[in-house]
XYZ file of C-alpha atoms in Angstrom:
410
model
C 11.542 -17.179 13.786
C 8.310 -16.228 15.651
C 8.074 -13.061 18.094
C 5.550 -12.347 20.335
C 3.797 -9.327 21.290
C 1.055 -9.568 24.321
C 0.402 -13.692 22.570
C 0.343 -11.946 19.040
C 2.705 -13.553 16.775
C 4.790 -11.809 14.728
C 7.663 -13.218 12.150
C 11.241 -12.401 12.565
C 12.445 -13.845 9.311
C 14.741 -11.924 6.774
C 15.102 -14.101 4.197
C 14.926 -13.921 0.084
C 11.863 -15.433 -1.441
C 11.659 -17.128 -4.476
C 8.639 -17.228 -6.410
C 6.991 -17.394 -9.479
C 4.773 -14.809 -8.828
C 3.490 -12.375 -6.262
C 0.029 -13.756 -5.810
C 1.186 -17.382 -4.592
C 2.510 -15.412 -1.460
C -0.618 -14.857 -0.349
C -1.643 -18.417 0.272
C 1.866 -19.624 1.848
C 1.373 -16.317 4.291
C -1.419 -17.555 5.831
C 0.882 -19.964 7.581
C 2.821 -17.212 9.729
C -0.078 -14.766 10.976
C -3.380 -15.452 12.678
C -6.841 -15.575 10.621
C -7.604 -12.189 11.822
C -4.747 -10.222 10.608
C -4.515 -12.066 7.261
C -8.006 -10.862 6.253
C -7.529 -7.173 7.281
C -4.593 -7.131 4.983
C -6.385 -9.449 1.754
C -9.855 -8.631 2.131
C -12.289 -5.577 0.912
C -15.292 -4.142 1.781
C -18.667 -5.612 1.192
C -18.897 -7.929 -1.160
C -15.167 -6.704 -2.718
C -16.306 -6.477 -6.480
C -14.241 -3.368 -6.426
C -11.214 -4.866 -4.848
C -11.663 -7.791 -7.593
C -11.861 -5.766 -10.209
C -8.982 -3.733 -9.424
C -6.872 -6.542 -10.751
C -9.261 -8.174 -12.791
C -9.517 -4.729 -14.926
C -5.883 -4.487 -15.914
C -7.439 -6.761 -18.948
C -8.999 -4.138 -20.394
C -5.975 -2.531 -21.626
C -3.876 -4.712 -23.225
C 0.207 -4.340 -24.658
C 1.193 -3.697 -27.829
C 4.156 -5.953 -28.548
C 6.679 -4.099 -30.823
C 9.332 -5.801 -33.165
C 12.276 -5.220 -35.187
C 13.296 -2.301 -32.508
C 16.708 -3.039 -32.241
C 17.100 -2.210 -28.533
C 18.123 -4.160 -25.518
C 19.191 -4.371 -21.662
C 16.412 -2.011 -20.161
C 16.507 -0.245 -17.624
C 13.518 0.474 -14.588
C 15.799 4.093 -13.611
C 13.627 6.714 -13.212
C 12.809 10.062 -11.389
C 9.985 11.636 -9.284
C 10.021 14.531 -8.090
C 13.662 15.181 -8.394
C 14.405 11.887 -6.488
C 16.513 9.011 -8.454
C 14.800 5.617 -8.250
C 15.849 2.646 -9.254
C 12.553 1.508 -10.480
C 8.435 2.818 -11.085
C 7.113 0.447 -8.179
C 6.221 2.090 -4.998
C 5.410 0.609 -1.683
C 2.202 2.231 -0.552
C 1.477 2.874 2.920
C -0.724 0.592 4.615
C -1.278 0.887 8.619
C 0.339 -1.506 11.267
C 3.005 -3.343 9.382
C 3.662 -5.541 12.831
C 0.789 -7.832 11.819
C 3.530 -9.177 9.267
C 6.361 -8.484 11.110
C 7.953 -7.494 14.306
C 10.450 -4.796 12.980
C 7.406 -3.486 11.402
C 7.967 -0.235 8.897
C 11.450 -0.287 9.969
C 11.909 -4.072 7.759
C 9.521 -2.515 4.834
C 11.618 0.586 4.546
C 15.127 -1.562 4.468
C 13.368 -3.921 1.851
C 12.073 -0.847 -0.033
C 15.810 0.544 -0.205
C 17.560 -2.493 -1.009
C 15.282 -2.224 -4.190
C 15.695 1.174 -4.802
C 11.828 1.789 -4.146
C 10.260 4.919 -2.653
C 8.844 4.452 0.719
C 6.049 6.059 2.240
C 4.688 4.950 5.823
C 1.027 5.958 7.987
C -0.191 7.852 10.388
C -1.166 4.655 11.827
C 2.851 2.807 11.420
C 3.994 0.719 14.599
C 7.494 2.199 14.462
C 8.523 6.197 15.177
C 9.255 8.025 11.920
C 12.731 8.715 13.507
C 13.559 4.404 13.759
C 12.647 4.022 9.732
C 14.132 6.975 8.576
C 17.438 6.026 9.973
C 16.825 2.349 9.145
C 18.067 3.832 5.780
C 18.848 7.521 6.468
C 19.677 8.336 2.571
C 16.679 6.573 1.075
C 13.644 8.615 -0.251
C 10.524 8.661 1.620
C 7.030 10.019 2.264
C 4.264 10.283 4.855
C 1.145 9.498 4.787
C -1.365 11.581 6.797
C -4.508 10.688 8.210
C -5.672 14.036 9.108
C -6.884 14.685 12.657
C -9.586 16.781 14.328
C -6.942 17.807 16.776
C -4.557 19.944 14.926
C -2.051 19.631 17.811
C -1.875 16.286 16.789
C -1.422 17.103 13.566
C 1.656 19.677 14.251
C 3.500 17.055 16.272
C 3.241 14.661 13.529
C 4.424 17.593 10.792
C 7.266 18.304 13.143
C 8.049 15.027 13.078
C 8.383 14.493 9.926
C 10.256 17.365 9.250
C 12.760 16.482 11.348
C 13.123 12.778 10.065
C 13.454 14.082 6.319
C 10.142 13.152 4.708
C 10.502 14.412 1.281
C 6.340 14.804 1.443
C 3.015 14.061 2.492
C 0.022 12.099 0.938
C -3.102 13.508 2.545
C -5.639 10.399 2.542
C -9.038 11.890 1.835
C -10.796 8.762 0.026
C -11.212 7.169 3.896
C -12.799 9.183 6.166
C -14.986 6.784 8.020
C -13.747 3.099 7.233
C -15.236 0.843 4.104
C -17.617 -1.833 5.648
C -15.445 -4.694 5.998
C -17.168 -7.597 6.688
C -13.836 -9.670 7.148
C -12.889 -7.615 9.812
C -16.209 -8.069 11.576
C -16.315 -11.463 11.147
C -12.999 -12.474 12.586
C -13.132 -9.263 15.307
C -9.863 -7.610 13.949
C -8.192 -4.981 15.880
C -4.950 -4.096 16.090
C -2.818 -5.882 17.732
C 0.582 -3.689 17.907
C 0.675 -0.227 19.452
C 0.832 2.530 17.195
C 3.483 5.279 17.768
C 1.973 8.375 17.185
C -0.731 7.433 19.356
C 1.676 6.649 22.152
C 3.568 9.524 21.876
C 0.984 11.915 21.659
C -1.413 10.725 24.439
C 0.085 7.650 25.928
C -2.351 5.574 23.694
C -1.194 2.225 22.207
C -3.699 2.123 19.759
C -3.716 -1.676 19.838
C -6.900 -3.200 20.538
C -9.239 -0.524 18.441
C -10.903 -1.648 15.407
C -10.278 -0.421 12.079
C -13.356 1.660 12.519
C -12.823 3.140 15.697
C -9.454 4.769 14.193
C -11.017 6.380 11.689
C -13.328 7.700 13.802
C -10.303 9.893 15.531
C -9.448 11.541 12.381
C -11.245 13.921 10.540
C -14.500 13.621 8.705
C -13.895 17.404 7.142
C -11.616 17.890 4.988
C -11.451 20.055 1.810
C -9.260 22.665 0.002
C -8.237 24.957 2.422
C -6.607 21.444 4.444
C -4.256 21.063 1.454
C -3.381 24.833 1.798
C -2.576 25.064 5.667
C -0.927 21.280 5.099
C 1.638 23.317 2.984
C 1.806 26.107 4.642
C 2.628 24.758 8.222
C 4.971 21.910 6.675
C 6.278 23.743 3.904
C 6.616 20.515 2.158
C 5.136 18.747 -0.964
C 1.475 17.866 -0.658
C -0.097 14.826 -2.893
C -4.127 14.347 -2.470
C -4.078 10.762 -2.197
C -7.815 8.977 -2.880
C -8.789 10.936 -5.877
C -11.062 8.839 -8.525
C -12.729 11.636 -10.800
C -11.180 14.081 -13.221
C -13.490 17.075 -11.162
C -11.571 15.891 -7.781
C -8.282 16.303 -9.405
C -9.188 20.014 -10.988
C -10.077 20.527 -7.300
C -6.951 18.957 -6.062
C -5.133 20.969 -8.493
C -6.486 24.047 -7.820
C -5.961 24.228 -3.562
C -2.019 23.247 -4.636
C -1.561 20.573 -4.360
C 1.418 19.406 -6.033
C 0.639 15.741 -7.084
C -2.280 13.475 -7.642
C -3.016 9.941 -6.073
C -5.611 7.733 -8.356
C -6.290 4.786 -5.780
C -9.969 3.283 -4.452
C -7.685 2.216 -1.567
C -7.281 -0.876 -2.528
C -10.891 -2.097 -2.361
C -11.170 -1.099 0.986
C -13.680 1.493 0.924
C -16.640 2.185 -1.469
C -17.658 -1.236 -2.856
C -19.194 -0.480 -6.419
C -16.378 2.250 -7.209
C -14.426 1.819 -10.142
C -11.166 0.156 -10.821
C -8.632 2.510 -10.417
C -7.347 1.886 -14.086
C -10.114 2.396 -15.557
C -10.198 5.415 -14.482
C -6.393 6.724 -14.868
C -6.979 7.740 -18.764
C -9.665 10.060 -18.470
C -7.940 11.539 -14.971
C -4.072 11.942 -16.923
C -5.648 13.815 -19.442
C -7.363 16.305 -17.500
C -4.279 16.767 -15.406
C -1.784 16.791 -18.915
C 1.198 16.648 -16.717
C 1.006 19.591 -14.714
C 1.547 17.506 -11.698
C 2.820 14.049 -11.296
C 0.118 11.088 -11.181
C 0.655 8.402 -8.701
C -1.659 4.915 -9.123
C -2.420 1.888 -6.943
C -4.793 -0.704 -6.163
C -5.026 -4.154 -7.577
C -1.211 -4.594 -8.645
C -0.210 -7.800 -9.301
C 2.239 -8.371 -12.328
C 5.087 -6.488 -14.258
C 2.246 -6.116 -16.982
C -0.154 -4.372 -14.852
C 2.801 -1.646 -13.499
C 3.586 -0.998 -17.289
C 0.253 -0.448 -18.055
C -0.144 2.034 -15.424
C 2.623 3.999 -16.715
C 1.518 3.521 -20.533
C -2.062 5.066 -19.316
C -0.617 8.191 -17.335
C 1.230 7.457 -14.023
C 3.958 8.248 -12.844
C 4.795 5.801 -9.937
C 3.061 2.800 -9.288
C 1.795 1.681 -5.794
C 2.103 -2.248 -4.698
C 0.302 -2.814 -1.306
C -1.027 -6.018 0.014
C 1.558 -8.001 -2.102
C 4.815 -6.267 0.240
C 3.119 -7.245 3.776
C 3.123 -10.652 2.156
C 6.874 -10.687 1.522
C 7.231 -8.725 4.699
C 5.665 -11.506 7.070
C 7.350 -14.272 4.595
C 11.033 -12.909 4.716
C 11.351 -9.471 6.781
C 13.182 -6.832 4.789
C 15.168 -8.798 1.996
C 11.093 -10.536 1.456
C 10.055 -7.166 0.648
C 13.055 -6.673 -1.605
C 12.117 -10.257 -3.366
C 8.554 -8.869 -4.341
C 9.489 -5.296 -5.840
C 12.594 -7.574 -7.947
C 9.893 -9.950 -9.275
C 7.591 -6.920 -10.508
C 10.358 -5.395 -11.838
C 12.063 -8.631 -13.489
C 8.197 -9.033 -15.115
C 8.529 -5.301 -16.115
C 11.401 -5.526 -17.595
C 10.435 -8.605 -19.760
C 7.295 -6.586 -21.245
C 9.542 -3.328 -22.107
C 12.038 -5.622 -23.969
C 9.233 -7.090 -26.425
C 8.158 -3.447 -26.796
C 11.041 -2.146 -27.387
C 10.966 0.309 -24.354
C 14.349 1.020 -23.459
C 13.752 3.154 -20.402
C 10.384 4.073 -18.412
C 10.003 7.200 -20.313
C 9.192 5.069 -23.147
C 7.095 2.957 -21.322
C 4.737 5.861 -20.601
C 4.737 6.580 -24.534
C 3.980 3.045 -25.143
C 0.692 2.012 -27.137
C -2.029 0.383 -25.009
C -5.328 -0.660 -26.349
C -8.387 -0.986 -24.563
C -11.406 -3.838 -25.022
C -14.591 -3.875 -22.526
C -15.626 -6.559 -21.201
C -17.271 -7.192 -17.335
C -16.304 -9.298 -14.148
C -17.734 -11.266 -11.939
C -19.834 -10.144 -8.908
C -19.335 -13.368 -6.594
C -19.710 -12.786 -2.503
C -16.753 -12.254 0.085
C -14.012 -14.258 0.179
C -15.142 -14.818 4.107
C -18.554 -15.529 3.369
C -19.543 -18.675 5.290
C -20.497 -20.680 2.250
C -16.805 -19.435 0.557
C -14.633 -19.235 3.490
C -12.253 -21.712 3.778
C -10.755 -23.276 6.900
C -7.796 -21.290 7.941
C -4.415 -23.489 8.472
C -3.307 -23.751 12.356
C 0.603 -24.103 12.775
C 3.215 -23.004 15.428
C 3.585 -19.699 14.358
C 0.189 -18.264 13.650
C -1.481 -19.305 16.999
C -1.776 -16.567 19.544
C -0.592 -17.378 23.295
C -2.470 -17.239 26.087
C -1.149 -16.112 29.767
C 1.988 -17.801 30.801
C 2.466 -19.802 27.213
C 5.910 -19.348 25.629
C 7.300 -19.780 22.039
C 8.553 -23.772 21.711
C 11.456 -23.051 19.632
C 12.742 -20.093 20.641
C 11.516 -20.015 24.650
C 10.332 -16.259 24.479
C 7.403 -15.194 26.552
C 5.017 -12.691 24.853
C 5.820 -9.437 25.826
């Protein structure tokens, strides 16, 4: 059941999860990966009011129930950008998905499949675009780039791509120097797993550079004229992912590119920034659908993906609540967390009498203010908690081996 990696321990479960919700994951996870890795995948920056309030925000808006509609059996079908998905919920890229489990984005992109789910992997994956797109050769996907100062790097990774049928690229420009994460400082997080594209490219692993110290490789600059040669030299589908204002979309908008990404990046970043749906109204209006809206950050429940849609997105990102599943139970654990969101989903568009997602995003929200709480980080000393020690979460030392299954780390 437990992998490891140079003493780093990795799951090798593939198993369905059953739950009553997405969020209890996160406690039962922190009995399969070590202290470090858990808190670079659950924590925020400073003192994460933002990454609170991502979720906590969601109850501003609130559903409109709907009765005597005379509709049942929904259905979560739905399209973007010509591809057929099986439901709204999106898995969002997040970096080095061997923290949760050794096949990595090769696990996430079978679990994302099985679900009918669109895909989309980083710069900074474990596994080679080539290994996930044929871990599911006919399933859609898309790429998320962390642009580089070295545009050599850049071209391998947009051949790449190419080749491996990416049906686009999200072009990260909300992170271009990292959020100050004091989790990540306080447990001394790096990453653990090498990265491909940094092996491929310069023999690199990647593993054992900080969050911060990854950034720092990729560029600082970026503005229009990226999105434009982006296009030009991939010739595919460019989405600005990391925009939060309504001017940054215009902007978006108006170098091509041909989709908008509303996220704060989950928290991660600028402490202080808004929730990210409390700011997808006033951003779907001032795009009025001339290019699709994707949202994330902060998704928890059914209710909180139909609101999305009911305020102007398109798709809806999930993020930390996947690499739970992941490290829990491998691809089918990943499948297990989109089928809960969608089982919730499809509860709420029954008592609204939304018979497909097109409805849902003509669905009748209304909207009450109220504020949240401002309390320190969940790894200040006088909050953190002490962190379970079992079997599988302990990293080896030289010449230890794995009790039950007799591998040495590798």
């Amino acid at each position: 059941m437990t992998y490891y990696y140079n003493g780093f321990p990795q799951s090798e479960r593939n198993e369905e999860l059953h739950m009553i919700n997405v969020d209890e994951l996160e406690e039962k996870v922190k009995k399969v990966i070590p202290e470090g890795a858990y808190y670079y995948i659950a924590s925020g920056s400073e003192n994460e009011w933002t990454w609170r309030n991502n979720t906590a925000a969601f109850n501003h808006y609130q559903i409109i129930p709907r009765a005597l509609t005379d509709m049942d059996n929904p259905k979560t079908d739905t399209e973007f950008m010509g591809m057929k998905l099986k439901t709204p919920i999106m898995i969002s890229p997040i970096a080095c998905h061997g923290i949760a489990h050794k096949d990595a984005e090769v696990a996430t992109q079978k679990g994302a499949a099985a679900a009918g789910a669109l895909f989309s992997s980083s710069t900074y994956a474990n596994k080679s675009v080539e290994d996930i797109a044929a871990a599911a050769p006919d399933a859609p996907r898309f790429f998320q780039l962390y642009l580089s100062k070295d545009w050599k790097f850049n071209e391998m990774v947009f051949n790449a791509i190419k080749k491996a049928g990416y049906k686009g690229i999200f072009l990260t420009v909300d992170a271009l120097v990292s959020g100050y994460r004091e989790a990540n400082l306080r447990t001394n997080f790096t990453y653990p797993v090498p990265l491909d594209f940094f092996k491929r490219y310069i023999g690199a692993k990647g593993e054992g550079q900080s969050v911060a110290q990854m950034y720092a490789a990729s560029a600082q600059k970026i503005g229009p004229e990226d999105v434009k040669r982006i296009k030009e030299e991939t010739g595919l589908p460019v989405i600005v992912k990391g925009v939060m204002s309504v001017e940054d979309a215009y902007k978006s908008i108006g170098a091509g590119a041909d989709g908008i990404y509303i996220t704060n990046h989950g928290g991660r970043e600028v402490d202080g920034s808004p929730a990210t749906i409390d700011v997808l109204p006033e951003i779907a209006k001032a795009v009025n659908h001339r290019v699709p809206i994707i949202f994330d950050s902060g998704v928890r429940r059914g209710s909180h993906v139909f609101k999305a849609l009911a305020l102007g997105a398109d798709m809806v990102g999930i993020g930390r609540p996947y690499l739970y599943g992941l490290a829990l139970g491998g691809a089918k654990g990943v499948k297990s967390v989109i089928d809960q969101l969608d089982k919730e989903l499809l509860i709420d568009m029954q008592l609204t009498g939304c018979k497909t997602i097109d409805d849902v995003k003509h669905s009748k929200i209304t909207h009450i203010n109220y504020s949240s709480d401002n309390l320190d980080s969940i790894t200040s000393p006088d909050r953190m908690k002490p962190y379970p020690k079992t079997a599988d979460n302990q990293i080896k030392t030289d010449g230890q081996t794995d009790a039950v299954s007799s591998a040495s780390h590798h």
